[in-house]
Amino acid sequence: MCGRTYKTYTNEELFYRYLNIKPIDLPELNPNYNMAPTQETMVLRVVDGEREFELMRWGLVPFWAKDVKSADRYSMINAKAEEITEKRSFKAAFEKRRCIIPMSGFFEWKKEGTARKRPFCIRLKDEPIMSLAGIWEHWKSKEGTQDVISYAIITTDANEAMKEIHSRIPVILNRNDEALWLDSENANSTELKKLLKPCPSDWMDFYSVSTMVNSPKNNRPEVLQPA
DNA sequence: CCAGACGTTGTT
DNA sequence: GTCTGG
DNA sequence: CCAGACGTTGTT
DNA sequence: GTCTGG
């Protein structure tokens, strides 16, 4: 699973990485050292053939949901890659609304016997930003008072390196597959599903951190320090 | 047909 | 134990 | 994901 | 909106 992430990149790094442009006059991005579900972050998608960033809420709220709270009860912060084409809540989004969630890394908790779970910080060895595969939805209340764009992170079986910590990991896309994944005109489900594989073990790097990260209230650089 | 669910992870 | 909030 | 709340009545 | 269960 993937239930906590972090981002320390700047706006300039983000836009240069995905749009190949140096942004001018953009508001400065706040780092989030401890991002929990329900919080918002910039997500990359393609609209009318153009890449764009949109601020989205973590936790998918399908457009047919009665309200945001009822959707939250179903814990749609992750979507299982293996079943994404069969699930009612994900199928349409997988076909038409794929996205990339740029993150610096994420946290996983390893169970160690009966002892307290130990948190780990996971990142890429050679890249400051990882492209997490996701799907998004646009939900509007009938009264038109609420308008929520939300996303879920796709998970799959852990690769060998990550199995040491946890059985599931988020899908981290290969840079060469990003355009294919984002293309909203692409209707080749078989081809798309092939992208939802665990990334190679040797891309990843991890180390244990203190339990300070357990509480989402601790949005501080110290949560990234090795324990 | 209509009503009601629509999810993940991990653990038993 | 289970649900909600972050 | 983990942390923290989990309730009612009546009064401010 | 769409699928599953009865």
PDB file of C-alpha atoms (C1' of nucleotides) in Angstrom:
ATOM      1  CA  MET A   1       0.000   0.000   0.000  1.00  0.00           C
ATOM      2  CA  CYS A   2       0.988   3.565  -0.185  1.00  0.00           C
ATOM      3  CA  GLY A   3      -0.594   5.762   2.423  1.00  0.00           C
ATOM      4  CA  ARG A   4       1.934   8.493   3.079  1.00  0.00           C
ATOM      5  CA  THR A   5       4.207  10.441   0.749  1.00  0.00           C
ATOM      6  CA  TYR A   6       6.474  13.485   0.775  1.00  0.00           C
ATOM      7  CA  LYS A   7       7.693  16.131  -1.640  1.00  0.00           C
ATOM      8  CA  THR A   8      10.594  18.508  -1.328  1.00  0.00           C
ATOM      9  CA  TYR A   9      11.035  19.611  -4.940  1.00  0.00           C
ATOM     10  CA  THR A  10      10.571  23.192  -6.075  1.00  0.00           C
ATOM     11  CA  ASN A  11       8.117  24.515  -8.634  1.00  0.00           C
ATOM     12  CA  GLU A  12      10.963  25.105 -11.007  1.00  0.00           C
ATOM     13  CA  GLU A  13      12.183  21.510 -10.742  1.00  0.00           C
ATOM     14  CA  LEU A  14       8.653  20.200 -11.214  1.00  0.00           C
ATOM     15  CA  PHE A  15       7.838  22.221 -14.316  1.00  0.00           C
ATOM     16  CA  TYR A  16      11.202  21.638 -15.895  1.00  0.00           C
ATOM     17  CA  ARG A  17      10.967  17.897 -15.271  1.00  0.00           C
ATOM     18  CA  TYR A  18       7.536  17.394 -16.852  1.00  0.00           C
ATOM     19  CA  LEU A  19       6.836  20.395 -19.086  1.00  0.00           C
ATOM     20  CA  ASN A  20      10.392  21.265 -20.019  1.00  0.00           C
ATOM     21  CA  ILE A  21       9.781  24.909 -19.174  1.00  0.00           C
ATOM     22  CA  LYS A  22      11.066  27.341 -16.616  1.00  0.00           C
ATOM     23  CA  PRO A  23       7.980  28.743 -14.915  1.00  0.00           C
ATOM     24  CA  ILE A  24       7.627  32.454 -14.387  1.00  0.00           C
ATOM     25  CA  ASP A  25       5.569  34.042 -11.631  1.00  0.00           C
ATOM     26  CA  LEU A  26       4.311  30.799 -10.166  1.00  0.00           C
ATOM     27  CA  PRO A  27       3.512  30.768  -6.471  1.00  0.00           C
ATOM     28  CA  GLU A  28       6.266  29.030  -4.536  1.00  0.00           C
ATOM     29  CA  LEU A  29       5.474  25.415  -3.720  1.00  0.00           C
ATOM     30  CA  ASN A  30       5.424  24.467  -0.100  1.00  0.00           C
ATOM     31  CA  PRO A  31       7.286  21.269   0.609  1.00  0.00           C
ATOM     32  CA  ASN A  32       5.202  18.628   2.334  1.00  0.00           C
ATOM     33  CA  TYR A  33       7.373  16.294   4.375  1.00  0.00           C
ATOM     34  CA  ASN A  34       4.426  14.201   5.506  1.00  0.00           C
ATOM     35  CA  MET A  35       1.524  14.092   3.107  1.00  0.00           C
ATOM     36  CA  ALA A  36      -1.532  12.150   4.217  1.00  0.00           C
ATOM     37  CA  PRO A  37      -4.731  11.204   2.388  1.00  0.00           C
ATOM     38  CA  THR A  38      -7.254  14.076   1.961  1.00  0.00           C
ATOM     39  CA  GLN A  39      -4.414  16.554   1.417  1.00  0.00           C
ATOM     40  CA  GLU A  40      -3.827  18.279  -1.918  1.00  0.00           C
ATOM     41  CA  THR A  41      -0.897  18.195  -4.305  1.00  0.00           C
ATOM     42  CA  MET A  42      -0.057  19.079  -7.912  1.00  0.00           C
ATOM     43  CA  VAL A  43      -0.916  16.253 -10.312  1.00  0.00           C
ATOM     44  CA  LEU A  44       0.042  15.967 -13.985  1.00  0.00           C
ATOM     45  CA  ARG A  45      -2.616  15.134 -16.589  1.00  0.00           C
ATOM     46  CA  VAL A  46      -3.310  15.706 -20.267  1.00  0.00           C
ATOM     47  CA  VAL A  47      -6.292  17.804 -21.357  1.00  0.00           C
ATOM     48  CA  ASP A  48      -6.940  18.443 -25.052  1.00  0.00           C
ATOM     49  CA  GLY A  49      -3.549  16.983 -25.850  1.00  0.00           C
ATOM     50  CA  GLU A  50      -1.735  19.346 -23.502  1.00  0.00           C
ATOM     51  CA  ARG A  51       0.069  18.471 -20.284  1.00  0.00           C
ATOM     52  CA  GLU A  52      -1.095  20.481 -17.290  1.00  0.00           C
ATOM     53  CA  PHE A  53      -0.798  20.492 -13.532  1.00  0.00           C
ATOM     54  CA  GLU A  54      -3.896  20.462 -11.378  1.00  0.00           C
ATOM     55  CA  LEU A  55      -4.219  20.645  -7.608  1.00  0.00           C
ATOM     56  CA  MET A  56      -5.902  17.408  -6.533  1.00  0.00           C
ATOM     57  CA  ARG A  57      -7.089  15.793  -3.331  1.00  0.00           C
ATOM     58  CA  TRP A  58      -5.702  12.404  -2.307  1.00  0.00           C
ATOM     59  CA  GLY A  59      -8.583   9.906  -2.057  1.00  0.00           C
ATOM     60  CA  LEU A  60     -10.682   9.218  -5.135  1.00  0.00           C
ATOM     61  CA  VAL A  61     -14.220  10.611  -5.114  1.00  0.00           C
ATOM     62  CA  PRO A  62     -16.086   9.184  -8.141  1.00  0.00           C
ATOM     63  CA  PHE A  63     -18.365  11.632  -9.927  1.00  0.00           C
ATOM     64  CA  TRP A  64     -21.420   9.587  -8.909  1.00  0.00           C
ATOM     65  CA  ALA A  65     -20.632   9.640  -5.171  1.00  0.00           C
ATOM     66  CA  LYS A  66     -23.346  11.194  -3.000  1.00  0.00           C
ATOM     67  CA  ASP A  67     -20.772  13.189  -1.088  1.00  0.00           C
ATOM     68  CA  VAL A  68     -17.076  13.270  -0.332  1.00  0.00           C
ATOM     69  CA  LYS A  69     -17.417  11.645   3.085  1.00  0.00           C
ATOM     70  CA  SER A  70     -19.247   8.591   1.809  1.00  0.00           C
ATOM     71  CA  ALA A  71     -16.515   8.076  -0.801  1.00  0.00           C
ATOM     72  CA  ASP A  72     -13.832   8.360   1.887  1.00  0.00           C
ATOM     73  CA  ARG A  73     -15.370   5.430   3.749  1.00  0.00           C
ATOM     74  CA  TYR A  74     -14.234   3.161   0.930  1.00  0.00           C
ATOM     75  CA  SER A  75     -10.609   4.106   1.335  1.00  0.00           C
ATOM     76  CA  MET A  76      -9.927   4.842  -2.297  1.00  0.00           C
ATOM     77  CA  ILE A  77      -6.478   6.280  -1.744  1.00  0.00           C
ATOM     78  CA  ASN A  78      -5.034   3.320  -3.685  1.00  0.00           C
ATOM     79  CA  ALA A  79      -6.263   1.283  -6.645  1.00  0.00           C
ATOM     80  CA  LYS A  80      -5.026  -2.253  -7.106  1.00  0.00           C
ATOM     81  CA  ALA A  81      -3.387  -2.542 -10.545  1.00  0.00           C
ATOM     82  CA  GLU A  82      -4.357  -6.195 -10.944  1.00  0.00           C
ATOM     83  CA  GLU A  83      -8.096  -5.445 -10.702  1.00  0.00           C
ATOM     84  CA  ILE A  84      -8.325  -1.863 -11.885  1.00  0.00           C
ATOM     85  CA  THR A  85     -10.112  -2.756 -15.137  1.00  0.00           C
ATOM     86  CA  GLU A  86     -12.799  -4.761 -13.329  1.00  0.00           C
ATOM     87  CA  LYS A  87     -13.634  -2.487 -10.414  1.00  0.00           C
ATOM     88  CA  ARG A  88     -16.703  -0.240 -10.761  1.00  0.00           C
ATOM     89  CA  SER A  89     -15.041   2.617  -8.932  1.00  0.00           C
ATOM     90  CA  PHE A  90     -11.888   2.630 -11.072  1.00  0.00           C
ATOM     91  CA  LYS A  91     -12.667   1.299 -14.538  1.00  0.00           C
ATOM     92  CA  ALA A  92     -13.825   4.546 -16.158  1.00  0.00           C
ATOM     93  CA  ALA A  93     -11.018   6.574 -14.639  1.00  0.00           C
ATOM     94  CA  PHE A  94      -8.441   4.030 -15.781  1.00  0.00           C
ATOM     95  CA  GLU A  95      -9.740   4.282 -19.344  1.00  0.00           C
ATOM     96  CA  LYS A  96     -10.103   8.046 -19.554  1.00  0.00           C
ATOM     97  CA  ARG A  97      -8.503   9.814 -16.606  1.00  0.00           C
ATOM     98  CA  ARG A  98      -4.964   8.667 -15.975  1.00  0.00           C
ATOM     99  CA  CYS A  99      -2.450  10.918 -14.278  1.00  0.00           C
ATOM    100  CA  ILE A 100       0.996  11.119 -12.720  1.00  0.00           C
ATOM    101  CA  ILE A 101       1.547  12.167  -9.124  1.00  0.00           C
ATOM    102  CA  PRO A 102       5.076  13.587  -8.826  1.00  0.00           C
ATOM    103  CA  MET A 103       6.597  12.744  -5.448  1.00  0.00           C
ATOM    104  CA  SER A 104      10.017  12.855  -3.870  1.00  0.00           C
ATOM    105  CA  GLY A 105       9.294   9.588  -2.114  1.00  0.00           C
ATOM    106  CA  PHE A 106       6.932   7.759   0.197  1.00  0.00           C
ATOM    107  CA  PHE A 107       6.778   5.988   3.549  1.00  0.00           C
ATOM    108  CA  GLU A 108       5.950   2.399   4.397  1.00  0.00           C
ATOM    109  CA  TRP A 109       5.634   0.734   7.796  1.00  0.00           C
ATOM    110  CA  LYS A 110       7.265  -2.629   8.318  1.00  0.00           C
ATOM    111  CA  LYS A 111       5.766  -5.074  10.771  1.00  0.00           C
ATOM    112  CA  GLU A 112       8.405  -6.517  13.050  1.00  0.00           C
ATOM    113  CA  GLY A 113       6.854  -9.269  15.105  1.00  0.00           C
ATOM    114  CA  THR A 114       4.729  -7.934  17.885  1.00  0.00           C
ATOM    115  CA  ALA A 115       6.788  -4.801  18.210  1.00  0.00           C
ATOM    116  CA  ARG A 116       5.690  -1.454  16.977  1.00  0.00           C
ATOM    117  CA  LYS A 117       5.796  -0.958  13.243  1.00  0.00           C
ATOM    118  CA  ARG A 118       8.940   0.660  11.945  1.00  0.00           C
ATOM    119  CA  PRO A 119       8.581   3.361   9.320  1.00  0.00           C
ATOM    120  CA  PHE A 120      10.838   3.567   6.256  1.00  0.00           C
ATOM    121  CA  CYS A 121      11.467   6.325   3.757  1.00  0.00           C
ATOM    122  CA  ILE A 122      11.657   5.143   0.147  1.00  0.00           C
ATOM    123  CA  ARG A 123      13.013   7.131  -2.804  1.00  0.00           C
ATOM    124  CA  LEU A 124      14.747   6.679  -6.145  1.00  0.00           C
ATOM    125  CA  LYS A 125      18.520   6.371  -6.229  1.00  0.00           C
ATOM    126  CA  ASP A 126      19.071   8.472  -9.317  1.00  0.00           C
ATOM    127  CA  GLU A 127      16.022  10.730  -9.596  1.00  0.00           C
ATOM    128  CA  PRO A 128      14.793  13.475  -7.258  1.00  0.00           C
ATOM    129  CA  ILE A 129      11.181  12.996  -8.428  1.00  0.00           C
ATOM    130  CA  MET A 130       9.242   9.756  -8.917  1.00  0.00           C
ATOM    131  CA  SER A 131       6.253   9.470 -11.256  1.00  0.00           C
ATOM    132  CA  LEU A 132       3.513   7.636  -9.397  1.00  0.00           C
ATOM    133  CA  ALA A 133       0.820   6.211 -11.679  1.00  0.00           C
ATOM    134  CA  GLY A 134      -2.665   7.375 -10.753  1.00  0.00           C
ATOM    135  CA  ILE A 135      -6.226   7.960 -11.823  1.00  0.00           C
ATOM    136  CA  TRP A 136      -8.379  11.036 -11.167  1.00  0.00           C
ATOM    137  CA  GLU A 137     -12.030  12.055 -10.928  1.00  0.00           C
ATOM    138  CA  HIS A 138     -14.041  15.272 -10.961  1.00  0.00           C
ATOM    139  CA  TRP A 139     -16.883  15.359  -8.433  1.00  0.00           C
ATOM    140  CA  LYS A 140     -19.441  18.155  -8.156  1.00  0.00           C
ATOM    141  CA  SER A 141     -22.253  18.526  -5.653  1.00  0.00           C
ATOM    142  CA  LYS A 142     -25.735  18.946  -7.112  1.00  0.00           C
ATOM    143  CA  GLU A 143     -26.050  22.361  -5.548  1.00  0.00           C
ATOM    144  CA  GLY A 144     -22.837  23.358  -7.247  1.00  0.00           C
ATOM    145  CA  THR A 145     -21.377  24.361  -3.899  1.00  0.00           C
ATOM    146  CA  GLN A 146     -18.568  21.817  -3.882  1.00  0.00           C
ATOM    147  CA  ASP A 147     -16.150  20.894  -6.611  1.00  0.00           C
ATOM    148  CA  VAL A 148     -13.471  18.285  -5.928  1.00  0.00           C
ATOM    149  CA  ILE A 149     -10.797  16.887  -8.212  1.00  0.00           C
ATOM    150  CA  SER A 150      -9.266  13.853  -6.569  1.00  0.00           C
ATOM    151  CA  TYR A 151      -6.844  11.035  -7.276  1.00  0.00           C
ATOM    152  CA  ALA A 152      -5.821   7.503  -6.272  1.00  0.00           C
ATOM    153  CA  ILE A 153      -2.334   5.998  -6.439  1.00  0.00           C
ATOM    154  CA  ILE A 154      -2.098   2.650  -8.230  1.00  0.00           C
ATOM    155  CA  THR A 155      -0.397  -0.167  -6.304  1.00  0.00           C
ATOM    156  CA  THR A 156       1.076  -3.500  -7.325  1.00  0.00           C
ATOM    157  CA  ASP A 157       3.164  -6.361  -5.916  1.00  0.00           C
ATOM    158  CA  ALA A 158       6.394  -5.279  -4.305  1.00  0.00           C
ATOM    159  CA  ASN A 159       9.659  -5.903  -6.139  1.00  0.00           C
ATOM    160  CA  GLU A 160      12.355  -7.964  -4.413  1.00  0.00           C
ATOM    161  CA  ALA A 161      13.969  -5.011  -2.669  1.00  0.00           C
ATOM    162  CA  MET A 162      10.702  -3.703  -1.274  1.00  0.00           C
ATOM    163  CA  LYS A 163       9.415  -7.064  -0.114  1.00  0.00           C
ATOM    164  CA  GLU A 164      11.777  -6.641   2.786  1.00  0.00           C
ATOM    165  CA  ILE A 165       9.461  -3.914   4.052  1.00  0.00           C
ATOM    166  CA  HIS A 166       6.021  -4.476   2.591  1.00  0.00           C
ATOM    167  CA  SER A 167       4.123  -6.689   0.134  1.00  0.00           C
ATOM    168  CA  ARG A 168       2.716  -3.849  -1.969  1.00  0.00           C
ATOM    169  CA  ILE A 169       4.226  -0.758  -3.598  1.00  0.00           C
ATOM    170  CA  PRO A 170       2.979   2.136  -5.691  1.00  0.00           C
ATOM    171  CA  VAL A 171       3.550   1.913  -9.443  1.00  0.00           C
ATOM    172  CA  ILE A 172       6.517   4.097 -10.382  1.00  0.00           C
ATOM    173  CA  LEU A 173       6.485   4.740 -14.116  1.00  0.00           C
ATOM    174  CA  ASN A 174       9.485   4.512 -16.379  1.00  0.00           C
ATOM    175  CA  ARG A 175      10.228   7.944 -17.814  1.00  0.00           C
ATOM    176  CA  ASN A 176       9.843   6.547 -21.348  1.00  0.00           C
ATOM    177  CA  ASP A 177       6.323   5.335 -20.568  1.00  0.00           C
ATOM    178  CA  GLU A 178       4.999   8.578 -19.124  1.00  0.00           C
ATOM    179  CA  ALA A 179       3.587   9.986 -22.373  1.00  0.00           C
ATOM    180  CA  LEU A 180       1.869   6.708 -23.175  1.00  0.00           C
ATOM    181  CA  TRP A 181       0.279   6.579 -19.753  1.00  0.00           C
ATOM    182  CA  LEU A 182      -0.926  10.177 -19.827  1.00  0.00           C
ATOM    183  CA  ASP A 183      -2.373  10.054 -23.352  1.00  0.00           C
ATOM    184  CA  SER A 184      -6.137  10.255 -22.737  1.00  0.00           C
ATOM    185  CA  GLU A 185      -6.810   9.116 -26.314  1.00  0.00           C
ATOM    186  CA  ASN A 186      -5.029   5.832 -25.700  1.00  0.00           C
ATOM    187  CA  ALA A 187      -7.723   3.144 -25.472  1.00  0.00           C
ATOM    188  CA  ASN A 188      -5.386   0.172 -25.506  1.00  0.00           C
ATOM    189  CA  SER A 189      -6.092  -1.242 -22.051  1.00  0.00           C
ATOM    190  CA  THR A 190      -3.761  -4.171 -22.536  1.00  0.00           C
ATOM    191  CA  GLU A 191      -0.858  -1.913 -23.388  1.00  0.00           C
ATOM    192  CA  LEU A 192      -1.683   0.441 -20.520  1.00  0.00           C
ATOM    193  CA  LYS A 193      -1.990  -2.335 -17.985  1.00  0.00           C
ATOM    194  CA  LYS A 194       1.477  -3.578 -18.938  1.00  0.00           C
ATOM    195  CA  LEU A 195       2.874  -0.345 -17.540  1.00  0.00           C
ATOM    196  CA  LEU A 196       1.497  -1.187 -14.107  1.00  0.00           C
ATOM    197  CA  LYS A 197       4.419  -3.345 -13.003  1.00  0.00           C
ATOM    198  CA  PRO A 198       6.711  -2.981 -10.027  1.00  0.00           C
ATOM    199  CA  CYS A 199       9.743  -0.899 -10.958  1.00  0.00           C
ATOM    200  CA  PRO A 200      13.183  -2.591 -10.919  1.00  0.00           C
ATOM    201  CA  SER A 201      14.602  -3.111  -7.432  1.00  0.00           C
ATOM    202  CA  ASP A 202      17.802  -1.308  -8.273  1.00  0.00           C
ATOM    203  CA  TRP A 203      15.976   1.986  -8.858  1.00  0.00           C
ATOM    204  CA  MET A 204      15.089   2.150  -5.197  1.00  0.00           C
ATOM    205  CA  ASP A 205      16.743   3.229  -2.034  1.00  0.00           C
ATOM    206  CA  PHE A 206      15.323   3.073   1.475  1.00  0.00           C
ATOM    207  CA  TYR A 207      16.251   3.653   5.108  1.00  0.00           C
ATOM    208  CA  SER A 208      14.412   3.596   8.409  1.00  0.00           C
ATOM    209  CA  VAL A 209      13.120   6.814   9.939  1.00  0.00           C
ATOM    210  CA  SER A 210      11.791   7.728  13.363  1.00  0.00           C
ATOM    211  CA  THR A 211       8.169   7.209  14.366  1.00  0.00           C
ATOM    212  CA  MET A 212       7.819  10.979  14.273  1.00  0.00           C
ATOM    213  CA  VAL A 213       6.447  10.415  10.789  1.00  0.00           C
ATOM    214  CA  ASN A 214       3.523   8.433  12.209  1.00  0.00           C
ATOM    215  CA  SER A 215       1.520  11.548  12.898  1.00  0.00           C
ATOM    216  CA  PRO A 216       0.633  13.605   9.830  1.00  0.00           C
ATOM    217  CA  LYS A 217       0.836  16.628  12.109  1.00  0.00           C
ATOM    218  CA  ASN A 218       4.618  16.315  11.962  1.00  0.00           C
ATOM    219  CA  ASN A 219       5.107  18.009   8.621  1.00  0.00           C
ATOM    220  CA  ARG A 220       8.760  18.804   9.259  1.00  0.00           C
ATOM    221  CA  PRO A 221      12.075  18.042   7.513  1.00  0.00           C
ATOM    222  CA  GLU A 222      13.155  15.962  10.532  1.00  0.00           C
ATOM    223  CA  VAL A 223      10.814  13.112   9.532  1.00  0.00           C
ATOM    224  CA  LEU A 224      13.183  12.376   6.631  1.00  0.00           C
ATOM    225  CA  GLN A 225      16.221  11.923   8.855  1.00  0.00           C
ATOM    226  CA  PRO A 226      17.571   8.366   9.164  1.00  0.00           C
ATOM    227  CA  ALA A 227      16.634   6.767  12.479  1.00  0.00           C
TER     228      ALA A 227
ATOM    229  C1'  DC B   1     -36.603  -6.457 -12.539  1.00  0.00           C
ATOM    230  C1'  DC B   2     -34.953  -3.117  -8.467  1.00  0.00           C
ATOM    231  C1'  DA B   3     -31.757  -2.205  -4.490  1.00  0.00           C
ATOM    232  C1'  DG B   4     -27.567  -1.382  -3.024  1.00  0.00           C
ATOM    233  C1'  DA B   5     -22.753  -1.273  -3.420  1.00  0.00           C
ATOM    234  C1'  DC B   6     -18.990   0.812  -5.428  1.00  0.00           C
ATOM    235  C1'  DG B   7     -12.091  -0.173  -1.542  1.00  0.00           C
ATOM    236  C1'  DT B   8      -7.311  -1.386   0.236  1.00  0.00           C
ATOM    237  C1'  DT B   9      -4.277  -3.661   3.370  1.00  0.00           C
ATOM    238  C1'  DG B  10      -3.325  -7.166   6.473  1.00  0.00           C
ATOM    239  C1'  DT B  11      -4.862 -10.598   9.631  1.00  0.00           C
ATOM    240  C1'  DT B  12      -7.828 -14.431  11.239  1.00  0.00           C
TER     241       DT B  12
ATOM    242  C1'  DG C   1     -13.156  -2.521  18.086  1.00  0.00           C
ATOM    243  C1'  DT C   2     -14.118   0.802  14.458  1.00  0.00           C
ATOM    244  C1'  DC C   3     -14.654   5.082  12.303  1.00  0.00           C
ATOM    245  C1'  DT C   4     -13.011   9.805  11.188  1.00  0.00           C
ATOM    246  C1'  DG C   5      -9.561  13.231  10.284  1.00  0.00           C
ATOM    247  C1'  DG C   6      -5.168  14.614   8.558  1.00  0.00           C
TER     248       DG C   6
ATOM    249  C1'  DC D   1      -0.876   5.217   6.212  1.00  0.00           C
ATOM    250  C1'  DC D   2      -1.370   6.387  11.626  1.00  0.00           C
ATOM    251  C1'  DA D   3      -3.591   9.034  15.470  1.00  0.00           C
ATOM    252  C1'  DG D   4      -7.261   9.957  17.962  1.00  0.00           C
ATOM    253  C1'  DA D   5     -11.964   9.945  18.937  1.00  0.00           C
ATOM    254  C1'  DC D   6     -15.732   7.339  20.180  1.00  0.00           C
ATOM    255  C1'  DG D   7     -21.689  10.948  23.733  1.00  0.00           C
ATOM    256  C1'  DT D   8     -25.697  13.570  25.601  1.00  0.00           C
ATOM    257  C1'  DT D   9     -28.043  17.511  27.488  1.00  0.00           C
ATOM    258  C1'  DG D  10     -28.135  22.076  28.320  1.00  0.00           C
ATOM    259  C1'  DT D  11     -25.803  26.375  28.652  1.00  0.00           C
ATOM    260  C1'  DT D  12     -22.466  29.991  26.874  1.00  0.00           C
TER     261       DT D  12
ATOM    262  C1'  DG E   1     -22.900   5.695 -13.824  1.00  0.00           C
ATOM    263  C1'  DT E   2     -22.522   0.659 -13.696  1.00  0.00           C
ATOM    264  C1'  DC E   3     -22.180  -3.798 -11.738  1.00  0.00           C
ATOM    265  C1'  DT E   4     -23.687  -7.412  -8.413  1.00  0.00           C
ATOM    266  C1'  DG E   5     -26.949  -9.780  -5.565  1.00  0.00           C
ATOM    267  C1'  DG E   6     -31.470 -11.208  -4.589  1.00  0.00           C
TER     268       DG E   6
END
